[in-house]
Amino acid sequence: MNHLPIDYKSIIMRCDNIRHQAYKNLPESAQLEFYHTGMESVWKDIQKASGEFSSKSDKEILDYFRNRFCQNIPLLEKRCLFLKNKYTDQYIGTCMAWESMKDNQEIPILHWLAVSRQFSGRGFARILITQILQLFETYYPGRAIYLHTQPSSFAAIKLYHDFGFNICQKDTYGTAVNQFEDAVNILKDIMFEDEFKELINDSVI
């Protein structure tokens, strides 16, 4: 598989039925923490450590977070989750149980999943997704859950699919663009063949 370079194309995924067998429990060494005032720097550091915002300055990342999310602090304090080592207080990853609009209704979206590269491959992304989906089961029971991703996140796409997220051929939400055809043409060259075939077979309109 040729992993580089990987062009950006917009991918929409939707979970109509959560596969609970994909859930992973919180290990004894880790603990969860919701956003509180001042944690925008923690969010910024995790995103950078995961490889996001590589061309942006710290100020640009912080400005993005404040402009995009700090307009609704009460929601942020209930939906922006951080995972950390409870013995060292080192932050591991973050994810949001956020919301967007579709057909004039609020919908749940799994948003900004990131795990610091030094902790990758140890199941922490699966733990974060589990926690976010459990929040959605409380706040949006029985509702379809959406997310937006891209081909370079092909490992995460496989993980999302484990939880019941399927790639959408046409469906979208908010202002997100669906580039299904272009995206799958890239994914077929960078994913394992059996995983790609399963992803496409399970795709939804």
XYZ file of C-alpha atoms in Angstrom:
205
model
C 0.000 0.000 0.000
C 1.246 3.484 -0.870
C 0.382 5.830 1.991
C 1.934 9.097 0.792
C 0.972 11.532 -0.488
C -2.716 11.273 0.360
C -4.981 13.885 -1.191
C -7.667 15.544 0.885
C -11.222 14.525 0.008
C -14.256 15.008 2.227
C -15.803 11.829 3.647
C -19.104 11.638 5.524
C -19.867 8.635 7.730
C -23.108 7.789 9.524
C -23.893 5.377 12.347
C -27.506 4.192 12.353
C -26.940 1.361 14.833
C -24.028 1.312 17.266
C -22.038 -1.927 17.418
C -21.571 -2.179 21.146
C -19.166 -5.091 20.792
C -16.610 -2.523 19.598
C -16.733 -0.701 22.944
C -13.558 -0.641 25.039
C -13.605 -0.003 28.774
C -11.542 2.676 30.453
C -8.334 1.132 31.859
C -7.492 1.561 35.522
C -4.557 3.843 34.657
C -6.648 6.352 32.701
C -9.270 8.896 33.631
C -11.681 11.194 31.823
C -11.934 14.933 32.157
C -14.418 17.319 30.574
C -13.398 20.714 29.253
C -13.056 23.520 31.734
C -11.790 27.073 31.366
C -8.219 27.213 30.095
C -8.168 23.779 28.470
C -8.035 25.184 24.948
C -4.232 24.933 25.208
C -4.526 21.254 26.143
C -6.768 20.679 23.113
C -4.283 22.518 20.901
C -1.335 20.482 22.176
C -3.120 17.156 21.640
C -4.196 18.079 18.123
C -0.657 19.132 17.202
C 0.803 15.987 18.778
C -1.594 13.902 16.674
C -0.410 15.545 13.441
C -3.271 18.003 12.949
C -2.809 21.713 12.199
C 0.779 21.133 11.038
C 0.798 24.354 9.014
C -0.908 26.498 11.664
C 0.589 28.570 14.460
C -0.437 28.055 18.073
C -2.363 31.321 17.924
C -4.271 30.224 14.827
C -5.251 26.928 16.466
C -6.374 28.636 19.666
C -8.307 31.254 17.699
C -10.043 28.463 15.766
C -11.039 26.663 18.963
C -12.294 29.794 20.687
C -14.233 31.041 17.675
C -15.701 27.644 16.831
C -16.481 26.205 20.256
C -16.201 28.769 23.047
C -19.401 30.500 21.962
C -21.221 27.757 23.863
C -19.233 27.033 27.018
C -22.046 25.115 28.797
C -22.198 22.680 25.865
C -18.415 22.455 25.681
C -18.223 21.549 29.365
C -20.579 18.599 28.782
C -19.375 17.406 25.385
C -15.614 18.022 24.997
C -13.836 15.068 26.559
C -10.174 14.523 27.405
C -8.416 11.284 28.301
C -5.353 11.360 30.535
C -3.031 9.171 32.578
C -4.251 9.547 36.134
C -0.822 8.817 37.605
C 1.219 11.271 35.510
C -1.571 13.731 34.582
C -0.325 13.506 30.987
C -3.080 14.071 28.439
C -3.518 11.308 25.890
C -6.350 12.326 23.583
C -9.574 14.209 23.083
C -12.903 13.986 21.264
C -16.199 15.878 21.174
C -19.812 14.752 21.276
C -20.791 17.811 19.266
C -23.799 18.781 17.192
C -24.582 20.238 13.787
C -27.659 20.905 11.672
C -29.405 18.770 9.070
C -32.839 19.511 7.621
C -33.344 22.242 10.237
C -32.745 19.803 13.102
C -29.819 19.369 15.478
C -27.931 16.138 14.879
C -25.121 14.486 16.861
C -21.641 14.469 15.344
C -18.512 12.755 16.606
C -15.980 15.540 16.253
C -12.236 16.195 16.440
C -11.002 12.802 17.633
C -7.255 13.014 18.287
C -4.702 10.921 20.156
C -1.129 12.075 20.680
C 1.186 10.050 18.439
C 3.206 8.811 21.403
C 0.088 6.970 22.587
C -1.121 5.699 19.194
C -1.796 2.024 18.620
C -2.744 1.356 22.245
C -6.526 1.462 21.992
C -7.034 4.981 23.318
C -8.945 6.173 20.238
C -11.344 3.257 20.716
C -11.804 4.242 24.371
C -12.584 7.847 23.411
C -15.074 6.808 20.730
C -16.748 4.505 23.251
C -17.149 7.349 25.730
C -18.503 9.741 23.092
C -21.037 7.225 21.807
C -22.201 6.595 25.361
C -22.796 10.335 25.712
C -24.819 10.284 22.502
C -26.874 7.369 23.798
C -27.823 9.644 26.692
C -28.363 12.891 24.782
C -29.618 11.553 21.426
C -31.003 8.047 22.029
C -31.772 6.187 18.827
C -30.545 8.996 16.567
C -28.173 8.580 13.637
C -24.698 9.901 14.466
C -22.503 11.568 11.858
C -18.831 12.366 11.436
C -16.574 13.993 8.867
C -13.163 12.606 7.943
C -10.692 12.236 5.064
C -8.640 9.513 3.312
C -5.451 10.231 5.287
C -7.370 9.063 8.371
C -7.876 5.604 6.855
C -6.919 3.860 10.109
C -9.580 5.867 11.944
C -12.088 5.097 9.176
C -11.576 1.385 9.844
C -12.052 2.047 13.560
C -15.220 4.085 12.987
C -16.560 1.270 10.827
C -15.991 -1.174 13.691
C -18.445 0.915 15.748
C -21.103 0.930 13.012
C -20.230 4.073 11.079
C -20.711 3.563 7.349
C -19.396 5.752 4.573
C -22.137 7.809 2.898
C -22.464 7.947 -0.876
C -24.520 11.163 -0.907
C -25.720 12.033 2.597
C -24.141 14.964 4.436
C -24.874 17.569 7.107
C -24.212 21.219 7.898
C -21.859 22.724 5.319
C -19.824 19.534 4.824
C -19.229 18.392 1.248
C -19.506 14.711 0.336
C -16.769 13.603 -2.094
C -17.556 9.898 -1.979
C -16.350 8.878 -5.448
C -13.050 10.740 -5.229
C -12.453 9.548 -1.673
C -13.050 5.850 -2.332
C -10.715 5.962 -5.334
C -7.996 7.002 -2.900
C -9.014 4.623 -0.115
C -8.856 1.574 -2.387
C -5.113 2.163 -2.814
C -4.268 2.754 0.850
C -6.532 0.384 2.796
C -6.174 -3.371 3.084
C -8.285 -4.962 0.364
C -10.623 -6.867 2.673
C -11.218 -3.806 4.875
C -11.894 -1.614 1.849
C -14.348 -4.105 0.345
C -16.244 -4.368 3.624
C -16.373 -0.572 3.907
C -17.794 -0.208 0.399
C -20.230 -3.105 0.794
C -21.604 -1.434 3.927
C -21.804 2.053 2.389
C -25.128 3.854 2.663
C -26.880 6.435 0.530
